[in-house]
Short mmCIF file of C-alpha atoms in Angstrom, two decimals:
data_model
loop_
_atom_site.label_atom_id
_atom_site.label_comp_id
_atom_site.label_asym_id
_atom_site.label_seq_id
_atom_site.Cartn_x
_atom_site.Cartn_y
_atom_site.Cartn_z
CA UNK H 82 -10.14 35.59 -34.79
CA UNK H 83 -7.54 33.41 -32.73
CA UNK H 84 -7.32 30.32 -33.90
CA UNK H 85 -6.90 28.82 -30.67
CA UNK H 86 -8.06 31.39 -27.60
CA UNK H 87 -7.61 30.26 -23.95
CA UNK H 88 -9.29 32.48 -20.96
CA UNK H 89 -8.75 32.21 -17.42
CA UNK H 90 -8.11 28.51 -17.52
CA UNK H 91 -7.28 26.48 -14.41
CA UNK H 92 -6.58 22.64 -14.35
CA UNK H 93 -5.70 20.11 -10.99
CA UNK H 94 -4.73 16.51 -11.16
CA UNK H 95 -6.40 16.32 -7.64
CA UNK H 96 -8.55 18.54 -6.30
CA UNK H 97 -7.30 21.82 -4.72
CA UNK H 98 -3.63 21.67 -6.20
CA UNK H 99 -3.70 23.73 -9.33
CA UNK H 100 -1.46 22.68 -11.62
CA UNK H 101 -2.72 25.66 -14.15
CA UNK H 102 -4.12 28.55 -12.72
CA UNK H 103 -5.69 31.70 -14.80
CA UNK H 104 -4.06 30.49 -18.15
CA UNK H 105 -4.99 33.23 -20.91
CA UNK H 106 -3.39 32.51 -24.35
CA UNK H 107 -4.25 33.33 -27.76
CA UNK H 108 -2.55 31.65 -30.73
CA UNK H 109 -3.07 32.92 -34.30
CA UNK H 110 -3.47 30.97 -37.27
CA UNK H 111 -0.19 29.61 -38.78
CA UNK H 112 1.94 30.82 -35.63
CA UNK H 113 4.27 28.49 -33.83
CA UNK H 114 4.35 29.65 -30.21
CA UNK H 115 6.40 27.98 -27.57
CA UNK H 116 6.58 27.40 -24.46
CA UNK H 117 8.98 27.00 -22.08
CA UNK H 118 9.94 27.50 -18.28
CA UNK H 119 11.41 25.32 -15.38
CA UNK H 120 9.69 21.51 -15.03
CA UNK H 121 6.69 21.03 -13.02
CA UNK H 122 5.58 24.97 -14.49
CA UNK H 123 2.51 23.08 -15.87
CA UNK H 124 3.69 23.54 -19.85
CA UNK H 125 2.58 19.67 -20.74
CA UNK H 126 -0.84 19.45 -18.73
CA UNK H 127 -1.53 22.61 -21.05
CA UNK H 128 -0.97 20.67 -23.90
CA UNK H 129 -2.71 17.55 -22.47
CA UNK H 130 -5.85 19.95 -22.05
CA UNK H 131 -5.46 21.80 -24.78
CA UNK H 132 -6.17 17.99 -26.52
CA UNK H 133 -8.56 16.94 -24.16
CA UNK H 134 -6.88 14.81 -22.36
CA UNK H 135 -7.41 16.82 -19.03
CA UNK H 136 -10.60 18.38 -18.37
CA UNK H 137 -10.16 21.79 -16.72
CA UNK H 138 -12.11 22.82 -13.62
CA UNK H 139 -12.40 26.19 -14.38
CA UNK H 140 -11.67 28.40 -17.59
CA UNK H 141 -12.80 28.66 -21.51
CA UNK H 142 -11.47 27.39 -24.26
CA UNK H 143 -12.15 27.78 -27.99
CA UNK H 144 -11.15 26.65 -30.82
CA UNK H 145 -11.70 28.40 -34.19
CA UNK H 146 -14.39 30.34 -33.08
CA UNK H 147 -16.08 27.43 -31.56
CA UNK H 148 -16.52 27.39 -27.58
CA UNK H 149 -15.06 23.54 -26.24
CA UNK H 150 -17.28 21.82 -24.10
CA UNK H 151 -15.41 19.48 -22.74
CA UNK H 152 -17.52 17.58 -20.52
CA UNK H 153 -19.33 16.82 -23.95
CA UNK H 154 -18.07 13.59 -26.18
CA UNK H 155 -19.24 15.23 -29.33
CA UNK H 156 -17.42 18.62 -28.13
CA UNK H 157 -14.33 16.64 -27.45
CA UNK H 158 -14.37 14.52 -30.26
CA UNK H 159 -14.31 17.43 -32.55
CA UNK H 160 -11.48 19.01 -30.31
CA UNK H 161 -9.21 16.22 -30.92
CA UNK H 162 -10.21 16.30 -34.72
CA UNK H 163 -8.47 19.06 -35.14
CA UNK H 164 -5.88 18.82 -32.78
CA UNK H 165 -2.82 16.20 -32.78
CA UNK H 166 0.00 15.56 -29.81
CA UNK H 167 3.24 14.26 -30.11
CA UNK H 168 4.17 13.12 -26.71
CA UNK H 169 7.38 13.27 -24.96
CA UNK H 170 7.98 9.48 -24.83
CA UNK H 171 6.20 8.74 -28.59
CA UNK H 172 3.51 6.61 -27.29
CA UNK H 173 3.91 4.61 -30.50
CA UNK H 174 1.49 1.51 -30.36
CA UNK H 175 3.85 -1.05 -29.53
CA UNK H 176 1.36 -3.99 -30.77
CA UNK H 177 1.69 -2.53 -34.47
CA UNK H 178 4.71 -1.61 -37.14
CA UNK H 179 5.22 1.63 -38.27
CA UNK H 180 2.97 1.78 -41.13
CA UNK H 181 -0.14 0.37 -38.78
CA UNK H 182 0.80 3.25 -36.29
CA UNK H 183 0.57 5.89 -38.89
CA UNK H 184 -2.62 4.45 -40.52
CA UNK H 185 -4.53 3.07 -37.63
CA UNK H 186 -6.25 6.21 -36.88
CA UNK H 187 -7.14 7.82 -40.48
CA UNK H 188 -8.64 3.96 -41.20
CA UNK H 189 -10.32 2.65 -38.00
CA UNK H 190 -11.45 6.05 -36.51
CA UNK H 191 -11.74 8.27 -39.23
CA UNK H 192 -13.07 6.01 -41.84
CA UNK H 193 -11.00 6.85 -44.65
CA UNK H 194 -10.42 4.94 -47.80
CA UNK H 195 -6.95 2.24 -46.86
CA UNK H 196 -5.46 2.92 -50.36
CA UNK H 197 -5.56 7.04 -49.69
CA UNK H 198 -4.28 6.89 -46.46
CA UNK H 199 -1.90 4.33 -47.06
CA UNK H 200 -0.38 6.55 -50.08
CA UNK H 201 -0.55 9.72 -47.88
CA UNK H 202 1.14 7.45 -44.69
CA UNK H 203 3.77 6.58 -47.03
CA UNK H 204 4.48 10.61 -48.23
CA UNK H 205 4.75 11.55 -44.81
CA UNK H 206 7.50 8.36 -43.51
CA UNK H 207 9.10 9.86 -46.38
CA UNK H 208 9.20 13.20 -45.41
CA UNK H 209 10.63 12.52 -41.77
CA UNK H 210 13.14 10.36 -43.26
CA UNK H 211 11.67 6.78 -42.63
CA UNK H 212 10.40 5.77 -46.03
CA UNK H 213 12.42 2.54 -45.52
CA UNK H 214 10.78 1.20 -42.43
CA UNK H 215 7.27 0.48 -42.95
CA UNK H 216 7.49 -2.77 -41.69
CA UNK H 217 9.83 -1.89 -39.05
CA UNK H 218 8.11 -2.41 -35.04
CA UNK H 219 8.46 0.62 -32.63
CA UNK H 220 11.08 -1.83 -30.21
CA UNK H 221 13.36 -2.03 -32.96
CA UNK H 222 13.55 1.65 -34.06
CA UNK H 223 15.73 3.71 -32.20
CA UNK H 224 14.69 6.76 -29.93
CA UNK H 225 14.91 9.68 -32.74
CA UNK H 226 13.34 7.52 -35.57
CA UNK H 227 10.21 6.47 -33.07
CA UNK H 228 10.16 10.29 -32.55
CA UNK H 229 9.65 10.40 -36.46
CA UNK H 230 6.87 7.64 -36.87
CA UNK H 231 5.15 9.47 -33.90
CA UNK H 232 5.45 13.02 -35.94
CA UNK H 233 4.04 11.33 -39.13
CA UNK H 234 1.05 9.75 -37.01
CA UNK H 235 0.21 12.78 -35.75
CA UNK H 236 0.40 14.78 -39.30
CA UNK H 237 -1.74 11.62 -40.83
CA UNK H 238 -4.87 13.10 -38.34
CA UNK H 239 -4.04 16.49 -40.90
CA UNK H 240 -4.42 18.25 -37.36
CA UNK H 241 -5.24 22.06 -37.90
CA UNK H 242 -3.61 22.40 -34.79
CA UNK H 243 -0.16 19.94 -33.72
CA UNK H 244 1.47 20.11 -29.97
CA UNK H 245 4.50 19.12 -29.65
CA UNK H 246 4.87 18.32 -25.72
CA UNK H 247 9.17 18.33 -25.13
CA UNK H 248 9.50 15.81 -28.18
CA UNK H 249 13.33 15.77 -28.02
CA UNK H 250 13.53 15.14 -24.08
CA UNK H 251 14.06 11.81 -24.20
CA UNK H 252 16.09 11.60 -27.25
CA UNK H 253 20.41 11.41 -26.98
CA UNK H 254 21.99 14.16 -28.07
CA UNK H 255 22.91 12.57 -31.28
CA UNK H 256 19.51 12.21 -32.20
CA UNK H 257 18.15 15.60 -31.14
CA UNK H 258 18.88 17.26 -34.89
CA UNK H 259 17.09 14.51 -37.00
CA UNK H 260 14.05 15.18 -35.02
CA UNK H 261 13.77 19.15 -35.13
CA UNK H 262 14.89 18.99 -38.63
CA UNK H 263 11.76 17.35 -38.90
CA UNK H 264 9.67 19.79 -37.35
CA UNK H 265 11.84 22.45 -38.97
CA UNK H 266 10.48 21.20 -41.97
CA UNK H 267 6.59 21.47 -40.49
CA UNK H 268 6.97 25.26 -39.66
CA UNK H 269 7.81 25.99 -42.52
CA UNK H 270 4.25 25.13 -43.99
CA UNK H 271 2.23 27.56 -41.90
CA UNK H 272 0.85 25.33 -39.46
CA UNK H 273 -0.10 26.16 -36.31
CA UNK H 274 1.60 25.03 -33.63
CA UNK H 275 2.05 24.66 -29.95
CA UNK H 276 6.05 23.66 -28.69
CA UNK H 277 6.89 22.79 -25.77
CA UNK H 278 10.75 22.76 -25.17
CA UNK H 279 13.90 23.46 -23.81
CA UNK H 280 16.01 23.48 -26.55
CA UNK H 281 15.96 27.03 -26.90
CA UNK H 282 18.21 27.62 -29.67
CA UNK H 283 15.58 25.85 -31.39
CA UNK H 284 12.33 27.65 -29.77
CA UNK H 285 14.10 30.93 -30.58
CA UNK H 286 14.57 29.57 -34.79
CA UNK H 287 11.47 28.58 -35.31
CA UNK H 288 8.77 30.49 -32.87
CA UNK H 289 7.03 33.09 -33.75
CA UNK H 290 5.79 33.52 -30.16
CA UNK H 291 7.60 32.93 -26.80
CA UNK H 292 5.38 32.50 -23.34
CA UNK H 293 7.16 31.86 -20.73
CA UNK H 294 5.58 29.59 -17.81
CA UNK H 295 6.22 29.30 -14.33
CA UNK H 296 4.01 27.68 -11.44
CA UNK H 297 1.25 27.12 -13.61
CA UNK H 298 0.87 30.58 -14.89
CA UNK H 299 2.12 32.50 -17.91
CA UNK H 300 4.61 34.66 -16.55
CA UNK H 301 5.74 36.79 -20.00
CA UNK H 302 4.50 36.61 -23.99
CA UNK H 303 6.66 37.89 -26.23
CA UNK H 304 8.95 37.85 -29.72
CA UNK H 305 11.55 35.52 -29.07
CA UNK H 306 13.91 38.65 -29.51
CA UNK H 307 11.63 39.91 -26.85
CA UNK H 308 11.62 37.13 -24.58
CA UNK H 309 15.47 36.26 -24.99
CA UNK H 310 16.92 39.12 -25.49
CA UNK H 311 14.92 41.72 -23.28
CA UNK H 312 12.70 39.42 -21.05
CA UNK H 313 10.64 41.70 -18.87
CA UNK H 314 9.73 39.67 -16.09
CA UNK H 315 11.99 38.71 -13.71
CA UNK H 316 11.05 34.80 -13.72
CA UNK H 317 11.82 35.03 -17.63
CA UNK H 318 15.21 36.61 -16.89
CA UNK H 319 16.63 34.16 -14.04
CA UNK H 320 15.32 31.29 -16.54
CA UNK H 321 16.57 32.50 -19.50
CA UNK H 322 20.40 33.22 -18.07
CA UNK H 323 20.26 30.02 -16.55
CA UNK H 324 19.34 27.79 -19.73
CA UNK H 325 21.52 30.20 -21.71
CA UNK H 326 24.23 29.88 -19.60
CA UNK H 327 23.83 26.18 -18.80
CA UNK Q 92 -1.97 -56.28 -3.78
CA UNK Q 93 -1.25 -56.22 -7.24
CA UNK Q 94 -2.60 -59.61 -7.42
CA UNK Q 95 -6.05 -58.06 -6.33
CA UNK Q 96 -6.00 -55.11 -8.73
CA UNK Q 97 -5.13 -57.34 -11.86
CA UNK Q 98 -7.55 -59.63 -10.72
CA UNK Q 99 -10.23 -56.65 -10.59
CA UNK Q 100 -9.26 -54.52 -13.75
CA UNK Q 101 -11.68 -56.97 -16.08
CA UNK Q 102 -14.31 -56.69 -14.38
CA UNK Q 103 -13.52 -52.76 -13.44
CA UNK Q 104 -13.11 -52.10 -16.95
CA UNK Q 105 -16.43 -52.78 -18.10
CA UNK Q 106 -18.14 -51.14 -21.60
CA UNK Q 107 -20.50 -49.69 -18.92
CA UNK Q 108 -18.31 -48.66 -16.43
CA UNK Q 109 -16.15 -46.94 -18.85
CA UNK Q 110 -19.14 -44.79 -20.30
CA UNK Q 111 -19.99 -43.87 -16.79
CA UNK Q 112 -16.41 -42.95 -16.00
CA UNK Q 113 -16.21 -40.83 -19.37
CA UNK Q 114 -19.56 -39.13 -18.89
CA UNK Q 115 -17.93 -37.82 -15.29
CA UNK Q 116 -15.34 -36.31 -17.14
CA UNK Q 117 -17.67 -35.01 -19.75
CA UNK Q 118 -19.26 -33.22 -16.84
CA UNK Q 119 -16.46 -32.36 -15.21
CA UNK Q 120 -14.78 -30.62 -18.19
CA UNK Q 121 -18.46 -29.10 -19.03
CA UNK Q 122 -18.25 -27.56 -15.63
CA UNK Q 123 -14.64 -26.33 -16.01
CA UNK Q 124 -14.88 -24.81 -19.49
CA UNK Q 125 -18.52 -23.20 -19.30
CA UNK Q 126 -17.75 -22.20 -15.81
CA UNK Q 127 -14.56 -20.63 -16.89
CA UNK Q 128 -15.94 -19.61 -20.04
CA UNK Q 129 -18.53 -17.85 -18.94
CA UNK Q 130 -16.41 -16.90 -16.04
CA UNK Q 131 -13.87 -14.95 -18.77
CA UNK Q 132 -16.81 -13.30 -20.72
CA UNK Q 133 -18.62 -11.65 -16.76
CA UNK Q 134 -14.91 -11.14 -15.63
CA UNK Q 135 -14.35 -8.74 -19.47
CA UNK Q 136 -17.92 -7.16 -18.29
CA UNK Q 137 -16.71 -6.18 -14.78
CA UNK Q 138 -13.61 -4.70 -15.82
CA UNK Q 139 -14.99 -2.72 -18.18
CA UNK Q 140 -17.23 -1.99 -15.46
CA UNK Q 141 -14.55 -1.38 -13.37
CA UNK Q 142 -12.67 1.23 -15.76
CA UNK Q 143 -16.04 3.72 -16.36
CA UNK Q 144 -15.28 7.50 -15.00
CA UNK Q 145 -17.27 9.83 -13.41
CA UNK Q 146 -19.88 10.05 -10.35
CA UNK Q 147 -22.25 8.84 -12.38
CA UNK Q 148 -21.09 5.39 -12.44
CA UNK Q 149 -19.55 5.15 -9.03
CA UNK Q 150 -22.46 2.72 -7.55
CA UNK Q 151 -21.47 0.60 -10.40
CA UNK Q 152 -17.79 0.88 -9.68
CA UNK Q 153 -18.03 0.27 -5.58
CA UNK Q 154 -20.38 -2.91 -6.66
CA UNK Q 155 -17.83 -4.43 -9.10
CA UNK Q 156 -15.10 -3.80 -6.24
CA UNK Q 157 -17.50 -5.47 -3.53
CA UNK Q 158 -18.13 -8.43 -5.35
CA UNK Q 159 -14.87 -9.16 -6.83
CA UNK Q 160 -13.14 -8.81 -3.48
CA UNK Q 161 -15.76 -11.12 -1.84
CA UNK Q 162 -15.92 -13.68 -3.96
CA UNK Q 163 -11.83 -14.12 -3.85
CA UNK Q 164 -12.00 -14.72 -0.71
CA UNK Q 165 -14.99 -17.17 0.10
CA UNK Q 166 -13.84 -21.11 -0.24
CA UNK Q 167 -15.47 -22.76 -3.57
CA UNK Q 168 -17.53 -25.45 -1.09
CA UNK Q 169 -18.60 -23.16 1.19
CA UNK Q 170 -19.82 -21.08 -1.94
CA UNK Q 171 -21.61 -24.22 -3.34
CA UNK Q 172 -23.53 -24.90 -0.15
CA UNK Q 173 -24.69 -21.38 -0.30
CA UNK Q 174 -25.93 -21.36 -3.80
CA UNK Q 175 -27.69 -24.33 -3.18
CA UNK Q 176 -29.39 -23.33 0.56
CA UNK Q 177 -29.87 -19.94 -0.99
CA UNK Q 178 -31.91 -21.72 -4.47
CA UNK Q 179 -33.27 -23.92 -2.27
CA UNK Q 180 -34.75 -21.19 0.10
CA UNK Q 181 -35.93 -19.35 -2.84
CA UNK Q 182 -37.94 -22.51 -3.79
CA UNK Q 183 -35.79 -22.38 -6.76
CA UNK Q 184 -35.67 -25.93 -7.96
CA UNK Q 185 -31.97 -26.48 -10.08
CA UNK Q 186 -30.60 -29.34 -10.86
CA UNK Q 187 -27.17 -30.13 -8.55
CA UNK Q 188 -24.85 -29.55 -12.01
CA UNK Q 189 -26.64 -26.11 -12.47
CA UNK Q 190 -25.83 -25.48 -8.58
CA UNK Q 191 -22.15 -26.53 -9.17
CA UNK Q 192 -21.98 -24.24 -12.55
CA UNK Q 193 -23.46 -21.39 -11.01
CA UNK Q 194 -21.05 -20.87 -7.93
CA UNK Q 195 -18.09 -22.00 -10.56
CA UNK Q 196 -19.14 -19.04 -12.30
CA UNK Q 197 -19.33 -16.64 -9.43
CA UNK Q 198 -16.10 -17.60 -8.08
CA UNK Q 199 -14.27 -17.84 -11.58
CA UNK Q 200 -15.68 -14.09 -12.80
CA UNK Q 201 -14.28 -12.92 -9.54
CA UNK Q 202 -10.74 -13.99 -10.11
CA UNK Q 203 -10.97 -13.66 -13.57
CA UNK Q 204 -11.58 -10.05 -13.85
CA UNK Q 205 -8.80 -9.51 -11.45
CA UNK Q 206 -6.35 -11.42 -14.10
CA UNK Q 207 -7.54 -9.75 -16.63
CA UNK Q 208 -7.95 -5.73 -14.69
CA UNK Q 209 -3.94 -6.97 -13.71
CA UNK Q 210 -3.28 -7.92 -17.61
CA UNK Q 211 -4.59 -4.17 -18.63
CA UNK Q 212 -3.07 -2.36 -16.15
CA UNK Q 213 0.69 -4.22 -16.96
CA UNK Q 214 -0.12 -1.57 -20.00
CA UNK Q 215 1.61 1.18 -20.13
CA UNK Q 216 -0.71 4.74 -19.37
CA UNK Q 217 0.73 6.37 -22.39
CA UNK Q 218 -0.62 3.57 -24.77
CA UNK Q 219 -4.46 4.63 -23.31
CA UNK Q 220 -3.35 8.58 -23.77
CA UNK Q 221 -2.01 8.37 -27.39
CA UNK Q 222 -5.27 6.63 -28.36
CA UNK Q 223 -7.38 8.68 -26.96
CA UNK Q 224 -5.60 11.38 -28.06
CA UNK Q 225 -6.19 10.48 -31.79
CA UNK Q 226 -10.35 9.80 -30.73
CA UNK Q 227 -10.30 6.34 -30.10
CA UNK Q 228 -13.80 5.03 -28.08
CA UNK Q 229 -13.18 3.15 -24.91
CA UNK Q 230 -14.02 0.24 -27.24
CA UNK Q 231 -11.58 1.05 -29.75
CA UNK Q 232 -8.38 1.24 -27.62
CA UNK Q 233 -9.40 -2.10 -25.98
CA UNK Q 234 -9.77 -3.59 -29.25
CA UNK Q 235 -6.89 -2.37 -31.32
CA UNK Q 236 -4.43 -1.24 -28.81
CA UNK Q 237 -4.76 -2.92 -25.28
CA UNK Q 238 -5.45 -6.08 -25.77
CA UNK Q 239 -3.17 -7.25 -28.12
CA UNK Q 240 -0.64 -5.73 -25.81
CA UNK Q 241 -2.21 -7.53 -22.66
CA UNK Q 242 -3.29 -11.14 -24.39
CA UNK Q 243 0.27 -11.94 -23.23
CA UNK Q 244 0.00 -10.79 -19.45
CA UNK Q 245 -3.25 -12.14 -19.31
CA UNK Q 246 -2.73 -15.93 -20.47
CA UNK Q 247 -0.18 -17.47 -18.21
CA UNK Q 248 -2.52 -17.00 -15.19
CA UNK Q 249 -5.82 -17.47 -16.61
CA UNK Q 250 -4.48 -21.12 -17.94
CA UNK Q 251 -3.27 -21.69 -14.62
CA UNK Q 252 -6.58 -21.23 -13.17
CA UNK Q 253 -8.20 -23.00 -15.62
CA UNK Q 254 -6.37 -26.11 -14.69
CA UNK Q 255 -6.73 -25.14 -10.65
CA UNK Q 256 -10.49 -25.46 -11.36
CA UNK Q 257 -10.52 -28.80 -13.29
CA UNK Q 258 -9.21 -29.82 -10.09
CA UNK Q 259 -11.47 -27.63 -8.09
CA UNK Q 260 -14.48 -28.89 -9.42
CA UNK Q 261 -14.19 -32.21 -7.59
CA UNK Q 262 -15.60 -30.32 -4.44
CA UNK Q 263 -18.86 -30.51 -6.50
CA UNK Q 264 -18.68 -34.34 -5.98
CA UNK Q 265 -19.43 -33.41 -2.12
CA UNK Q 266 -22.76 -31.98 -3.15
CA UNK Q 267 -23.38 -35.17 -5.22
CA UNK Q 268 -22.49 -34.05 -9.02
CA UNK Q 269 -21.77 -37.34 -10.47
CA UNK Q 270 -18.48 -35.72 -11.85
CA UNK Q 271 -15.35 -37.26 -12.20
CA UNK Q 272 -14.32 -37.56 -8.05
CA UNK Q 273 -17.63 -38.47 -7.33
CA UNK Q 274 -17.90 -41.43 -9.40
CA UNK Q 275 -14.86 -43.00 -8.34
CA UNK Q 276 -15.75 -42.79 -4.82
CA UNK Q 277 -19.11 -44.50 -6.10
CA UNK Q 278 -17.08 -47.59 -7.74
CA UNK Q 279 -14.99 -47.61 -4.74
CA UNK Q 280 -17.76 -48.11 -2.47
CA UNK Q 281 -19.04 -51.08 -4.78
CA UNK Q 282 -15.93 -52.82 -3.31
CA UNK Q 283 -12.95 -51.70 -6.61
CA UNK Q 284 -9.58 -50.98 -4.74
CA UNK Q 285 -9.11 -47.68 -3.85
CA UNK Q 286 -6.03 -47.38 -5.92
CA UNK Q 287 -7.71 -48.40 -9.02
CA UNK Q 288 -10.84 -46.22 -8.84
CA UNK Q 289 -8.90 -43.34 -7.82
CA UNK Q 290 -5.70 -44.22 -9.96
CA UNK Q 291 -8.43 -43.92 -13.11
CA UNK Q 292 -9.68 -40.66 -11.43
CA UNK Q 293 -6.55 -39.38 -11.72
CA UNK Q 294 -5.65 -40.58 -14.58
CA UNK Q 295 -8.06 -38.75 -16.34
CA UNK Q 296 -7.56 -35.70 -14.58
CA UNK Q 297 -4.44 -35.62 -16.08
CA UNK Q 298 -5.65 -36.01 -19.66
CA UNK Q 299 -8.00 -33.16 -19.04
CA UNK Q 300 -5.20 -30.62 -17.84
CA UNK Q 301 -2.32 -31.44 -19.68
CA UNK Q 302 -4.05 -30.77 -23.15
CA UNK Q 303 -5.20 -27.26 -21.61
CA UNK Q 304 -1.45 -26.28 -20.33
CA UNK Q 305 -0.20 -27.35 -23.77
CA UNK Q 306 -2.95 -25.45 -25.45
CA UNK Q 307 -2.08 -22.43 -22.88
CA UNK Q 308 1.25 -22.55 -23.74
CA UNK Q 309 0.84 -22.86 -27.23
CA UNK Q 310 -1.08 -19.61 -27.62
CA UNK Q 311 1.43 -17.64 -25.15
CA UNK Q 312 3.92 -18.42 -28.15
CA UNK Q 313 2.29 -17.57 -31.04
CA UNK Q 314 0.82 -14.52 -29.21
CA UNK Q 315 4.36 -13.45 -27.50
CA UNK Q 316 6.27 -13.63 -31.09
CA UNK Q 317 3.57 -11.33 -32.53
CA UNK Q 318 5.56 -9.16 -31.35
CA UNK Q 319 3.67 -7.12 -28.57
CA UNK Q 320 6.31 -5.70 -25.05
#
């Protein structure tokens, strides 16, 4: 069983402009598939309703053998119980320091235990390099070290399932490394995960899975040796040469 | 001129005439901060109102809209005269105060929820998407997330309204409030000087704003250097 299975899904912002149409995707347990293809090809408002922050109008979705019904609060909540984003721009809480934006969620939502989650906050800050900067507010932290925090609050939820929506886009070059060094570490440890990116030296390390997205469909799935070096479709093959090349 | 006012001040400022100049400011700031008060507590409702999704709560949605953008726009005496025609038509008997608090509250929960929508929106969308991401209620995000974040777009103009209405309240006095305007045009038509009824009048004005502005200002700082952007 898939642990994530997606079936002739379709999503709009506004009605009648699909930005997803006839997604079908199947992700196994521990695999780490990307995906990438040109902007506007729909890969983040997958991931946004693969979380449940998009309802789609059409399409079914389930999650570890469970159907996602996501016109249904109980449905959803569950959804994003197992699932954790880390967006493209961090979306750090800007009202709280680093240690409050890792342990805001575990505490005040899940209704863990402060001392446990404070413990396990501090492991994780540790393990993306930040153990020194609990205290530290998200306006003073530079771009790849916000990045971090917004890794380690996402890996606090213990998602089953992380996304990763272009988390080095907005970084400087110089900072690119110390964030997929940090997810480097995470793939290592058999979770499953959904990447989107374009840094495709990195999508082709670390993937086990390549699709390839363009207009809001998937165009190609395949082994990244598949998908770089002997991409079938002819959408994968202009995109490929170009990034490669570029 | 000044001979005449010194010559009036003893007997101006009598131990009764004092009381009856202090209880029109009592009533006047009751008016302001209740008014406003409750003004900030319907104005919260309506934007949260305001925010629901889904058909379901579009009636609710079109109504908040309707009333907010009506009630912005309609001039606080012409409000007044049609709270009180429309209690009085009811056969509604309330007092002239409860007349004056009940448009102040109308027009204030109007303007405030537009302060306060403005004060949420100035927040950026990701904040709201990273929340709900991690399954924070509607509730939750407000409470740990958006307002601390807004508190600080929000204050600067909801002070300055507060003081507006201090002064807005004296349009009451028209309708015969015995607030703080009101009363000095009473003591001016027992024959004080115009300057020194209203000079008091506006003296005290004064100390009713300038404590609120300071206050206002007060809680922008300690709220701006807890550190929220």
């Amino acid at each position: 069983m898939p642990h994530l299975e997606i079936a002739d899904l379709s999503a709009s912002y506004e009605k009648g402009v699909d930005v997803l149409s006839g997604i079908d995707l199947q992700v196994e347990r521990g695999e780490i598939l990307s995906l990438i293809g040109p902007s506007g090809s729909g890969k983040s408002t997958l991931l946004r309703v693969i979380v449940g922050l998009l309802p789609p109008d059409s399409g079914r979705m389930v999650v570890d053998g469970t159907p996602v019904n996501f016109h249904d609060k109980r449905s959803l909540r569950d959804l994003r119980g197992r699932c954790a984003i880390v967006f493209q721009q961090y979306n750090l809480f800007q009202n709280m320091n680093v240690m409050r934006n890792v342990t805001i969620a575990p505490t005040k939502i899940k209704k863990r235990a402060a001392a446990s989650v404070r413990a396990e906050a501090e492991a994780l800050l540790e393990k993306v390099g930040l153990g020194d900067k609990h205290d530290a507010y998200p306006d003073e932290l530079s771009g790849g070290q916000q990045q971090r925090v917004a890794i380690a609050r996402a890996l606090a939820l213990k998602p089953e399932i992380l996304l990763l929506d272009e988390v080095t886009s907005a970084l400087d070059p110089e900072l690119v490394n110390e964030v997929l060094d940090a997810v480097r570490v995470l793939a290592g440890e058999g979770m499953t995960m959904v990447v989107v990116s374009h840094e495709m030296g990195f999508v082709r390390e670390v993937s086990t899975r390549v699709a390839m997205m363009d207009e809001g469909r998937i165009v190609e799935t395949g082994t990244p040796e598949e998908i770089f070096d002997r991409p079938s479709a002819g959408r994968t093959r202009d995109f490929v040469a170009k990034i490669l090349r570029g | 001129m000044i001979e005449r006012i010194v010559d009036e001040i003893p007997r101006f400022f009598t131990w009764y005439n004092t009381i009856f100049f202090l209880q029109a400011m009592g009533v006047t700031l009751a008016l302001t901060l209740i008014g406003c008060g409750l003004g900030s507590i319907f104005g919260f409702a309506l934007v949260y109102g305001r925010q629901t999704r889904g058909r379901l709560f579009t009636p609710v949605r079109v109504l908040i809209v309707g009333y907010v953008e009506i009630f912005r726009r309609i001039p606080f005496l012409v409000l007044l005269f049609i709270v009180l025609f429309t209690t009085e038509g009811f056969g509604v008997r309330v007092s002239f105060f409860g007349i004056a608090l009940i448009a102040i509250c109308v027009i204030s929960t109007a303007y405030i929820s537009e302060i306060i929508r403005a004060g949420f929106e100035a927040i950026h969308r990701n904040q709201w998407d990273a929340a709900e991401a991690m399954n924070f209620g509607r509730v939750a995000t407000l409470r740990y997330v958006i307002m601390p974040q807004a508190w600080k777009v929000i204050l600067p103009p909801a002070f300055a309204y507060f003081v507006m209405f201090i002064k807005d309240t004296a349009l009451a006095s028209q309708m015969g409030v015995l607030e703080l305007t009101r009363v000095a045009k009473i003591f001016n038509d027992r024959g004080y000087s115009a300057f020194l009824t209203f000079g008091t009048c506006l003296l005290l004005y004064f100390i009713l704003s300038y404590p609120l502005t300071r206050f206002g200002q007060r809680l922008e700082r300690r709220l701006a250097s807890s550190r929220n952007r």
